Short mmCIF file of C-alpha atoms in Angstrom, two decimals:
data_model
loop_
_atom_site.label_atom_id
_atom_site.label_comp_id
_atom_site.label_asym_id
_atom_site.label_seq_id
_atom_site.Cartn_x
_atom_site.Cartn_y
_atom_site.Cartn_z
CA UNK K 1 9.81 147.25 -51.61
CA UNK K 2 12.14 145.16 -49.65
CA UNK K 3 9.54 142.30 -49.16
CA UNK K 4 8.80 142.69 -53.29
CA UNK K 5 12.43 142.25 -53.66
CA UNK K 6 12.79 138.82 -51.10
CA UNK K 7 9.72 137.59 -52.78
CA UNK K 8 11.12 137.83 -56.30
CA UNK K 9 14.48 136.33 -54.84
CA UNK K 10 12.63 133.60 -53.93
CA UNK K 11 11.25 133.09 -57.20
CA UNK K 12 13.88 133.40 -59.51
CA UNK K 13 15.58 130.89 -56.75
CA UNK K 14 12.94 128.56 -57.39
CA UNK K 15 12.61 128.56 -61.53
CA UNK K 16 16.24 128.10 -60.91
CA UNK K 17 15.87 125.28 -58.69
CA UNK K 18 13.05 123.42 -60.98
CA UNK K 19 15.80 124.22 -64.44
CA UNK K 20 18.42 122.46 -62.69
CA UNK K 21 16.57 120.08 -61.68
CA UNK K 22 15.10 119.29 -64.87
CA UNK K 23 18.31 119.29 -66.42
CA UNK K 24 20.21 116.46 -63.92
CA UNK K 25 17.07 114.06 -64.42
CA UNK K 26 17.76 114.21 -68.21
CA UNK K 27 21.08 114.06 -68.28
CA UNK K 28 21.78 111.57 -65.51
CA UNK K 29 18.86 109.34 -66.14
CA UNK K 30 16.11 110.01 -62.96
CA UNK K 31 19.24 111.09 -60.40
CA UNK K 32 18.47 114.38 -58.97
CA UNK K 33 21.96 115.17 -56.87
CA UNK K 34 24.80 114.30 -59.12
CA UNK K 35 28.15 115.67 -57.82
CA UNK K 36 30.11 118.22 -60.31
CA UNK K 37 33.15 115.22 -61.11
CA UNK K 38 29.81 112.76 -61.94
CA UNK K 39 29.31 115.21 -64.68
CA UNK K 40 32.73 115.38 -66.34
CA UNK K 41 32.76 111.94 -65.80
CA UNK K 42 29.90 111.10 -67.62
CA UNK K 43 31.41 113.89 -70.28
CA UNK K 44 34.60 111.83 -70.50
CA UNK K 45 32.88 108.66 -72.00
CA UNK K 46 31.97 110.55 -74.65
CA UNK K 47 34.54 113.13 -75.70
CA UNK K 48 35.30 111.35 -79.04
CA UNK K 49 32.24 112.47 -80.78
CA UNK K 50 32.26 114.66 -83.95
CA UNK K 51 31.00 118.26 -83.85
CA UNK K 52 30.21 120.78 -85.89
CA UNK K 53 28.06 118.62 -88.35
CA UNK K 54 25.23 119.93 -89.76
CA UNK K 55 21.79 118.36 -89.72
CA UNK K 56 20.92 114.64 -87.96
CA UNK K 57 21.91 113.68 -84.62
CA UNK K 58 24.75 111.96 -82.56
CA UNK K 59 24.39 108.17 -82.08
CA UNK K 60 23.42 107.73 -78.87
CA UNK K 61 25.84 106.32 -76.21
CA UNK K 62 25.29 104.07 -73.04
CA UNK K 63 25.11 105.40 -70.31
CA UNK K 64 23.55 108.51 -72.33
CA UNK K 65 19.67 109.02 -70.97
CA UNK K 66 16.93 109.35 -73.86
CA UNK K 67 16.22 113.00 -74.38
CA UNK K 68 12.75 114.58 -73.52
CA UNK K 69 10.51 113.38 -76.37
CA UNK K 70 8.29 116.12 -75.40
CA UNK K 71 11.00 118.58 -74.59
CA UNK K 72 12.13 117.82 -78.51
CA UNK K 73 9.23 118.25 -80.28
CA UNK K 74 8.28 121.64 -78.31
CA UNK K 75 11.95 122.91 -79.15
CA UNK K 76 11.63 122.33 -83.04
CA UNK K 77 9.83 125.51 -83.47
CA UNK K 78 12.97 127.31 -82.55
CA UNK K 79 15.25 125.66 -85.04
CA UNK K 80 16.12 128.92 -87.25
CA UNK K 81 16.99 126.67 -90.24
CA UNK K 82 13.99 125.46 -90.91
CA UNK K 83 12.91 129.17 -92.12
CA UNK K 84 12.13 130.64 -95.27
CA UNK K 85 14.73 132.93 -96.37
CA UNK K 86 14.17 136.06 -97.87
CA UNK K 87 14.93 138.13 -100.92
CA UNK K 88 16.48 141.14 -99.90
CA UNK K 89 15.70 144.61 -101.68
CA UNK K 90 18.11 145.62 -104.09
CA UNK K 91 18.01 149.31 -103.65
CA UNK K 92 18.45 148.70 -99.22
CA UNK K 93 22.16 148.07 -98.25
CA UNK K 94 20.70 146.70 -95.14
CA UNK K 95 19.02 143.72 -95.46
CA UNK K 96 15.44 144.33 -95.93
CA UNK K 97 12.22 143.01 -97.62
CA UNK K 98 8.17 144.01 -98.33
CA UNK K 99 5.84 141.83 -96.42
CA UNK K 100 3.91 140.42 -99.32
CA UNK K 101 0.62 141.33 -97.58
CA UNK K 102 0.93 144.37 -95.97
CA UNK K 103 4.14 145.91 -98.09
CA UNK K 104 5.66 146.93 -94.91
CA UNK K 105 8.94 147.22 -94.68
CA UNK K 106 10.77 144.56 -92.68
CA UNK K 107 14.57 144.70 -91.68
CA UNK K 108 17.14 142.22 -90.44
CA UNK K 109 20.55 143.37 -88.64
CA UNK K 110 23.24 144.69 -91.55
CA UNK K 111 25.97 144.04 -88.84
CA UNK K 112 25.94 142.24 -85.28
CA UNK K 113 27.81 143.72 -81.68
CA UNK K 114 27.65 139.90 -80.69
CA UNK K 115 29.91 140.39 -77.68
CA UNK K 116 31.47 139.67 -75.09
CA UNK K 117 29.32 141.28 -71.95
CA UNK K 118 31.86 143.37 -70.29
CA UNK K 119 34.24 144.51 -72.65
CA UNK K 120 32.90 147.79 -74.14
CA UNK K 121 30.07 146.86 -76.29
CA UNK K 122 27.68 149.77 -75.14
CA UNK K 123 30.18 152.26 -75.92
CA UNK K 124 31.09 150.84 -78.92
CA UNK K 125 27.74 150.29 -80.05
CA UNK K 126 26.69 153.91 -79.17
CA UNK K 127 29.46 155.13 -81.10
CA UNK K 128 28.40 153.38 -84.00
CA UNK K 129 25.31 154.81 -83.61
CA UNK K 130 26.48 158.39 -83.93
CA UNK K 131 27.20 157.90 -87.24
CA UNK K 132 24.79 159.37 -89.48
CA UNK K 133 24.44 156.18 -92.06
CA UNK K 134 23.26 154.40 -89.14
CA UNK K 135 19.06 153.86 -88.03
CA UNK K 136 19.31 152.91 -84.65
CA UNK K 137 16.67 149.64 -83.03
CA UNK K 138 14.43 150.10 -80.64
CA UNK K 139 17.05 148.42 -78.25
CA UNK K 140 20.71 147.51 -77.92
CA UNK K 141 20.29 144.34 -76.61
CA UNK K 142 17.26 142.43 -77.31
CA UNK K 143 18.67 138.89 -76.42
CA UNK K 144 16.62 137.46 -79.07
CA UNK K 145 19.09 134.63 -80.91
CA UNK K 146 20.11 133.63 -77.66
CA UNK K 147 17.67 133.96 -74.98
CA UNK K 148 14.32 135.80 -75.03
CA UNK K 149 12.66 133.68 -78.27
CA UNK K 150 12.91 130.87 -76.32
CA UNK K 151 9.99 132.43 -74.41
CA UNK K 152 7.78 133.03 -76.93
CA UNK K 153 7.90 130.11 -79.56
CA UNK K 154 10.84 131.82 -81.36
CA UNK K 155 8.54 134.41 -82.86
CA UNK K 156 10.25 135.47 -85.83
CA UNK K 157 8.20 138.85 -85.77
CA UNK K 158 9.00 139.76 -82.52
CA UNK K 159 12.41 140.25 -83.29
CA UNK K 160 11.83 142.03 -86.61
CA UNK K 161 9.56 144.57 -84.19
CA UNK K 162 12.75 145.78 -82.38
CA UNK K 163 14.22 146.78 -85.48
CA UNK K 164 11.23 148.69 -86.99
CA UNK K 165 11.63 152.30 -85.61
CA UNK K 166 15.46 151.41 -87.77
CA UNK K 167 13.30 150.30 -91.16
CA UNK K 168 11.15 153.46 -90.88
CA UNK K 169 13.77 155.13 -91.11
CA UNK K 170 15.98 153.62 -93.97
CA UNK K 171 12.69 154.12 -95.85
CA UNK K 172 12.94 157.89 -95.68
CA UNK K 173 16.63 158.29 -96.18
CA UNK K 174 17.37 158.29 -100.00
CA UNK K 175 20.79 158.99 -101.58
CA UNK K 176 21.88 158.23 -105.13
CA UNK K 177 23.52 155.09 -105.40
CA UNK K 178 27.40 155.44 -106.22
CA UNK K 179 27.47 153.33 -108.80
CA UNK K 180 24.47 153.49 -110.75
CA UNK K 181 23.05 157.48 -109.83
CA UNK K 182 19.52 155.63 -108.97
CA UNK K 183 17.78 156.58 -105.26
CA UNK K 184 19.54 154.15 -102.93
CA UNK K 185 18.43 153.39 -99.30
CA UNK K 186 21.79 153.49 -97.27
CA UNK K 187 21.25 153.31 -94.31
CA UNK K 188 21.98 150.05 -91.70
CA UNK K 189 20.97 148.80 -88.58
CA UNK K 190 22.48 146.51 -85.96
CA UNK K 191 22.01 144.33 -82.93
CA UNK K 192 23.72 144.80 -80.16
CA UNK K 193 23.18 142.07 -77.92
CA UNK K 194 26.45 140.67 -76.32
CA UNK K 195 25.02 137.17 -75.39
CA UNK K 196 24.83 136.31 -79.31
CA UNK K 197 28.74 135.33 -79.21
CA UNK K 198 28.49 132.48 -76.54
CA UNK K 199 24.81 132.00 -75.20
CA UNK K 200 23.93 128.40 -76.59
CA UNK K 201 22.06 127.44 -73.11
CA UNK K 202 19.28 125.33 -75.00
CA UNK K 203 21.52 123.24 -77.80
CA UNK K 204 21.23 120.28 -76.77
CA UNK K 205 17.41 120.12 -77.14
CA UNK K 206 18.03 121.65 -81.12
CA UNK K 207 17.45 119.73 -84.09
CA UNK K 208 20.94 118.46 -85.15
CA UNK K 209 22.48 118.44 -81.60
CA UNK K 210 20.59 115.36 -80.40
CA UNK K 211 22.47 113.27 -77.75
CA UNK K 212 26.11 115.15 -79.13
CA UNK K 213 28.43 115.85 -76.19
CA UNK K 214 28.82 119.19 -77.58
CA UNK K 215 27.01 121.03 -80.24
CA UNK K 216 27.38 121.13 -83.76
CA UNK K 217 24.16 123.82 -84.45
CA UNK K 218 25.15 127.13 -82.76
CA UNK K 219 23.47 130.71 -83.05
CA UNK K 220 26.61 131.31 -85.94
CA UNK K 221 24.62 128.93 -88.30
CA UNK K 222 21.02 130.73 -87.97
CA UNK K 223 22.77 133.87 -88.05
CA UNK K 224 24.54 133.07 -91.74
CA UNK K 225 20.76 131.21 -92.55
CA UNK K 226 19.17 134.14 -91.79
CA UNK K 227 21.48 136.75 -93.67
CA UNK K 228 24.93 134.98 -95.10
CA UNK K 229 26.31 138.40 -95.63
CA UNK K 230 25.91 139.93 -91.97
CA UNK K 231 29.02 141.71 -90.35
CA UNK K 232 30.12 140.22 -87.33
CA UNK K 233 31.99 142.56 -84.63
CA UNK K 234 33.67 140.66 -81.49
CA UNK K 235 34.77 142.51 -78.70
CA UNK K 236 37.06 140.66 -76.02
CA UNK K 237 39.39 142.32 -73.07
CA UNK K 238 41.93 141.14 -70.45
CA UNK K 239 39.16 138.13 -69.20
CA UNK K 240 40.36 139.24 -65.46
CA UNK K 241 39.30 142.47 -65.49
CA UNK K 242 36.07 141.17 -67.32
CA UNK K 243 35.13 138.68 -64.84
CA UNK K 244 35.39 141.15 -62.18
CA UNK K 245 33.31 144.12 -64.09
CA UNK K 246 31.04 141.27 -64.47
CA UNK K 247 30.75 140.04 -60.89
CA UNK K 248 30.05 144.16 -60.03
CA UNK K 249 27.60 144.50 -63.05
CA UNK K 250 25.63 141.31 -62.36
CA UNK K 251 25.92 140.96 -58.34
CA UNK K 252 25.68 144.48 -57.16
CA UNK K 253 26.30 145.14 -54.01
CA UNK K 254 25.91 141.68 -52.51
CA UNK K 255 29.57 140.91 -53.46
CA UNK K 256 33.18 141.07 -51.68
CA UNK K 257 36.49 140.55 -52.11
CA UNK K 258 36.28 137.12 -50.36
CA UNK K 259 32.79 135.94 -52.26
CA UNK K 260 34.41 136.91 -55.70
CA UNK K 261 37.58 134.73 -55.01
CA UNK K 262 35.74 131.64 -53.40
CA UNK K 263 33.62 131.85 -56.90
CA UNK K 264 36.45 132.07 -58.77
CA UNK K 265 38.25 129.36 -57.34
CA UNK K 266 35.69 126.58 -57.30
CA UNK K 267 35.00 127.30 -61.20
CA UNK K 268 38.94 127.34 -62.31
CA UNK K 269 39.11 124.09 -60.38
CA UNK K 270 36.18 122.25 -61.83
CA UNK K 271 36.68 123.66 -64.86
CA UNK K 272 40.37 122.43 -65.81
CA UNK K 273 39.40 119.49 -64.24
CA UNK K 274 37.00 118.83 -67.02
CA UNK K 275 39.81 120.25 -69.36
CA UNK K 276 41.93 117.41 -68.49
CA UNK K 277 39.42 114.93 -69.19
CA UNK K 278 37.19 116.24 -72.16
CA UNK K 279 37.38 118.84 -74.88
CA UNK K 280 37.10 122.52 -74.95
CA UNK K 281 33.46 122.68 -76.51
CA UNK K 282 32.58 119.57 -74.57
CA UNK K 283 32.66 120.82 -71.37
CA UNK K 284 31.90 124.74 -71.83
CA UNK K 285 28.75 123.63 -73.47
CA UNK K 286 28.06 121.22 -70.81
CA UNK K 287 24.62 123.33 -68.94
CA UNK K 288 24.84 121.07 -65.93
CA UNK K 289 28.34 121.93 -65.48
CA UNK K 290 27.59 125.59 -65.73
CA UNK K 291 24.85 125.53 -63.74
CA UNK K 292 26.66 123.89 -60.79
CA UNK K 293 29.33 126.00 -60.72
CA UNK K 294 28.01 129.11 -61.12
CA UNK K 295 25.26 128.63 -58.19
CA UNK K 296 23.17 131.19 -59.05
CA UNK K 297 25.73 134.06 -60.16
CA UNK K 298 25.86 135.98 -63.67
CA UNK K 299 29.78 135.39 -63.29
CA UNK K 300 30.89 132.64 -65.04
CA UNK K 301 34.63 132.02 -66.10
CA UNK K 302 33.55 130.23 -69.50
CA UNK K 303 32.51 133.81 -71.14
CA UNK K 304 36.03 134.69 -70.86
CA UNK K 305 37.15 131.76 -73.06
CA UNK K 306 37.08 133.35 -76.39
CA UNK K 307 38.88 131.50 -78.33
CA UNK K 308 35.78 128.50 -78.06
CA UNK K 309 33.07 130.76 -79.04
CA UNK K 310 35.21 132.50 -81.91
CA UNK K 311 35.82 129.60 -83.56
CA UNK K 312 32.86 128.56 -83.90
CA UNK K 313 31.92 131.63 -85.98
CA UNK K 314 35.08 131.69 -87.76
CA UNK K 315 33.68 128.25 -89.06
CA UNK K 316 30.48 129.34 -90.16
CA UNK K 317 31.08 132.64 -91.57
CA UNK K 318 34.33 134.07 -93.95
CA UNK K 319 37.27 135.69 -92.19
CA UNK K 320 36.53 139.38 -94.08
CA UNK K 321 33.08 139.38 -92.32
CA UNK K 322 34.04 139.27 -88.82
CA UNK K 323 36.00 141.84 -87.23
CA UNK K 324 37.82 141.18 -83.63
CA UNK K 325 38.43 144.40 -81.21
CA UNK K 326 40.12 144.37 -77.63
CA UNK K 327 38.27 147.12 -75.18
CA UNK K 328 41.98 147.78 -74.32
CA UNK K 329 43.34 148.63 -78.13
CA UNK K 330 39.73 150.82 -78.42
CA UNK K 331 40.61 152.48 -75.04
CA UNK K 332 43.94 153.30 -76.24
CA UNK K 333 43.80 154.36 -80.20
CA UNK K 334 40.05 155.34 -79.83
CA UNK K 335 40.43 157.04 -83.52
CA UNK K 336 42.24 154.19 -85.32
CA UNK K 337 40.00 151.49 -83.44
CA UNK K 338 36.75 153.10 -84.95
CA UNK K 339 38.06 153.85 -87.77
CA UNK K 340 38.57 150.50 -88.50
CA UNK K 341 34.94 149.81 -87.33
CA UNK K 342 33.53 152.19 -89.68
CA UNK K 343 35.13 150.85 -92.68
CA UNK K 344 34.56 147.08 -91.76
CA UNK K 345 30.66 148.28 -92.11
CA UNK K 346 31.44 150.17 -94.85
CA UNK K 347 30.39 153.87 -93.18
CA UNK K 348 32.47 156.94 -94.11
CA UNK K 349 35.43 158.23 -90.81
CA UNK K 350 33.61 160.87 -89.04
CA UNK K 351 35.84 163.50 -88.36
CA UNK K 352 38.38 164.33 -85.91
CA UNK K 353 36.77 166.64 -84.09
CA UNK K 354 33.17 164.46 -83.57
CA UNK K 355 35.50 161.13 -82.81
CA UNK K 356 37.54 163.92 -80.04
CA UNK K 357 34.08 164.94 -78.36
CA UNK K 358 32.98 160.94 -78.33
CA UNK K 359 36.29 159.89 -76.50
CA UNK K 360 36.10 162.99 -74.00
CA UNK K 361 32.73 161.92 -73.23
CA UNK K 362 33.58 158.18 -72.56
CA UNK K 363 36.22 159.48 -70.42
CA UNK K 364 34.01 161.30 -68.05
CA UNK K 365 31.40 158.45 -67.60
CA UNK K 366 34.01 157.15 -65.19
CA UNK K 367 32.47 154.14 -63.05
CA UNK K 368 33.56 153.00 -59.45
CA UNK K 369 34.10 149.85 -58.81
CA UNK K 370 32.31 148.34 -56.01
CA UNK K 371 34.16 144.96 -54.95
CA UNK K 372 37.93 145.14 -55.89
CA UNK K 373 39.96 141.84 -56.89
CA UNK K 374 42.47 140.76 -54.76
CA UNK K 375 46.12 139.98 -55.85
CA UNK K 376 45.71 136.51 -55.64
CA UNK K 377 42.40 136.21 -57.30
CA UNK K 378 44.25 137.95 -60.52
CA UNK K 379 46.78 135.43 -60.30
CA UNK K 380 44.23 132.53 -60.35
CA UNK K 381 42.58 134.03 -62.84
CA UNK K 382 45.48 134.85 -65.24
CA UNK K 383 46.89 131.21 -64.22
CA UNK K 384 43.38 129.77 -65.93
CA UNK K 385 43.14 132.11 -68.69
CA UNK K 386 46.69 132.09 -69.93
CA UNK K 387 46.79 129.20 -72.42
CA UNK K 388 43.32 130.01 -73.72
CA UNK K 389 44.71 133.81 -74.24
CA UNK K 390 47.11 131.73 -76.45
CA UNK K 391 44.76 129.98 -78.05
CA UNK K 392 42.81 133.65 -78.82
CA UNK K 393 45.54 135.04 -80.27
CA UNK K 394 46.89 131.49 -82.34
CA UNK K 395 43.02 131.68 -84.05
CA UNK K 396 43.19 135.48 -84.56
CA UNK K 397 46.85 134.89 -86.85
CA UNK K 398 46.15 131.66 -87.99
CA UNK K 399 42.29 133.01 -89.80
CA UNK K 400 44.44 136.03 -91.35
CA UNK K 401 46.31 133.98 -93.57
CA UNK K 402 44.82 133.41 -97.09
CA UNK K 403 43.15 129.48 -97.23
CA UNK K 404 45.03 127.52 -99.50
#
């Protein structure tokens, strides 16, 4: 077991190794061992750029290496927009369709858990769950926007799959339809994955990000391509106390006090030194940058800046279809918090009593933490966080008020 373990180690090390490397030829044009300040150097010649623009490419800037022609043309199979869409069934409030050759039934998400990692999204999204209008997936968190159909030539199938035990059932759940007294299917289905709200790792090689210091296609845009009327839930928390649930999650026990501070310190530092030079988007979308700091470690203090990631979906999708939660409001008005959940996806309150036994049960599932942050680690990291916590909560008012 324990020489299974070193040998995969050593793997994942490598693959890691060979990415990296990959990515500094690219970017810095054949040098293998550029230093973190050559990247937000190189970042800084180019932080006037437009972004958010859909379709084309950025004009390409000296000293800005030529992409990966081959790289390019074996990424355009993953560019979501490019699909079909589909006419969804009248009589499904989730969003579902026949395959015209089979007549199965095929299902996309009615609402997406898109994140963060860390700040409640299993118990949220098992709460959810409970509710009887819901057909759970085959998984919470099948990675698939962000991650996992990067491995498989974005198979569009594959993803559909995970949410087939969900269709089966929203085919055998009738109910008269409200409205009109004919047999509705009412039943939804979600996806849970908490990567969806900030995973972009691969947008640079995406049709419509070429040579852009930061992207202007983001999972937000195939999300509304694929289904323009999906619910969007957001969960955030104190980013302190989420970096260091993180660091235990992702790194346990290999971790201390001492490792988790060092980590912390060297990505603050780099990290509003690129501030100071570039924008927001520009450098937490910058993979080399992330890749050097984080050396290996799930931890990484750019999840914790909301406020980027948000606004990028607040762009893309309206204000009524994306609701915002902090773990700490749904820890402390557990009723009111879901509540508001259920009627953002449009699901009857379950009573009192059920919502009682849910919280009572969260309560007990009481989890020790492994490597505890030190004082002045929470200082360091409140220090970095604080004007971006401004930021969050400056986005959060200013997308409540009605657009003139």
């Amino acid at each position: 077991m324990i020489k299974r373990r070193k040998r995969n180690i050593v793997t994942c090390l490598v693959v890691a190794a060979l990415f990296y490397t990959c990515r500094q030829l690219r970017r810095q044009g054949g040098s293998t061992e550029p230093s973190v300040n050559d990247v937000v150097s190189e970042m800084a010649q180019t932080r006037n750029h437009s972004a958010m623009v859909s379709g084309g490419s950025c004009s390409r800037v000296s000293p800005t290496p030529e992409l990966d022609k081959q790289a390019m043309e074996t990424f355009k199979v993953h560019d979501l927009l490019r699909m079909k869409k589909h006419d969804f069934l009248a009589d499904y409030r989730n969003p579902c369709w026949r395959n015209p050759n089979t007549g199965r039934l095929k299902c996309l998400p009615y609402f997406y858990l898109a994140g963060f990692a860390k700040c409640g999204t299993t118990f949220a999204f098992r709460t959810i769950f409970s509710h009887p209008d819901t057909a759970m997936p085959e998984v919470k968190e099948s990675h698939w926007l962000s991650k996992t159909r990067f491995k498989s030539q974005s198979n569009f199938l594959d993803y559909l799959e995970v949410f087939a035990p969900a269709a089966k059932k929203m085919e055998a759940n009738l109910r008269p339809h409200p409205l009109t007294g004919k047999p509705f299917h009412h039943l939804i289905t979600g996806d849970g994955s908490a990567s969806t709200v900030w995973r972009n790792h691969f947008w640079d090689y995406l049709p419509g990000n070429y040579y852009c210091p930061e992207p202007r296609v983001v999972t937000p845009h195939y999300v509304h391509h694929l289904n323009p009327s999906a619910r969007v839930i957001i969960m955030t928390r104190d980013p302190a106390e989420r970096m260091i649930s993180a660091y235990n999650n992702f790194d346990p026990g290999t971790g201390s006090p001492e490792h988790f501070h060092e980590c912390m310190a060297n990505q603050t530092r780099v990290y509003s030194d690129c501030f100071s030079r570039s924008s927001y988007r520009a450098c937490v979308f910058n993979e080399t940058l992330r890749i050097a700091t984080s050396k290996g470690h799930h931890c990484q203090v750019v999840a914790g800046l909301f406020h980027v990631f948000i606004s990028d979906w607040l762009a893309v999708f309206p204000r009524d279809q994306i609701l915002i939660i902090k773990m700490e409001d749904m820890r402390d008005d557990f009723y009111n918090v879901f509540a508001k959940i259920f009627q953002f996806l449009g699901l009857s309150p379950l009573s009192r009593s059920v919502m009682d036994q849910l919280e009572n049960e969260a309560k007990s599932k009481s989890r020790t933490k492994r490597v505890h942050m030190m004082d002045k680690t929470r200082q360091l990291l409140n220090d970095f966080y604080k004007p971006h916590n401004i930021q969050l909560t400056k986005l959060i008012d200013d997308s409540k008020r009605p657009r003139v």
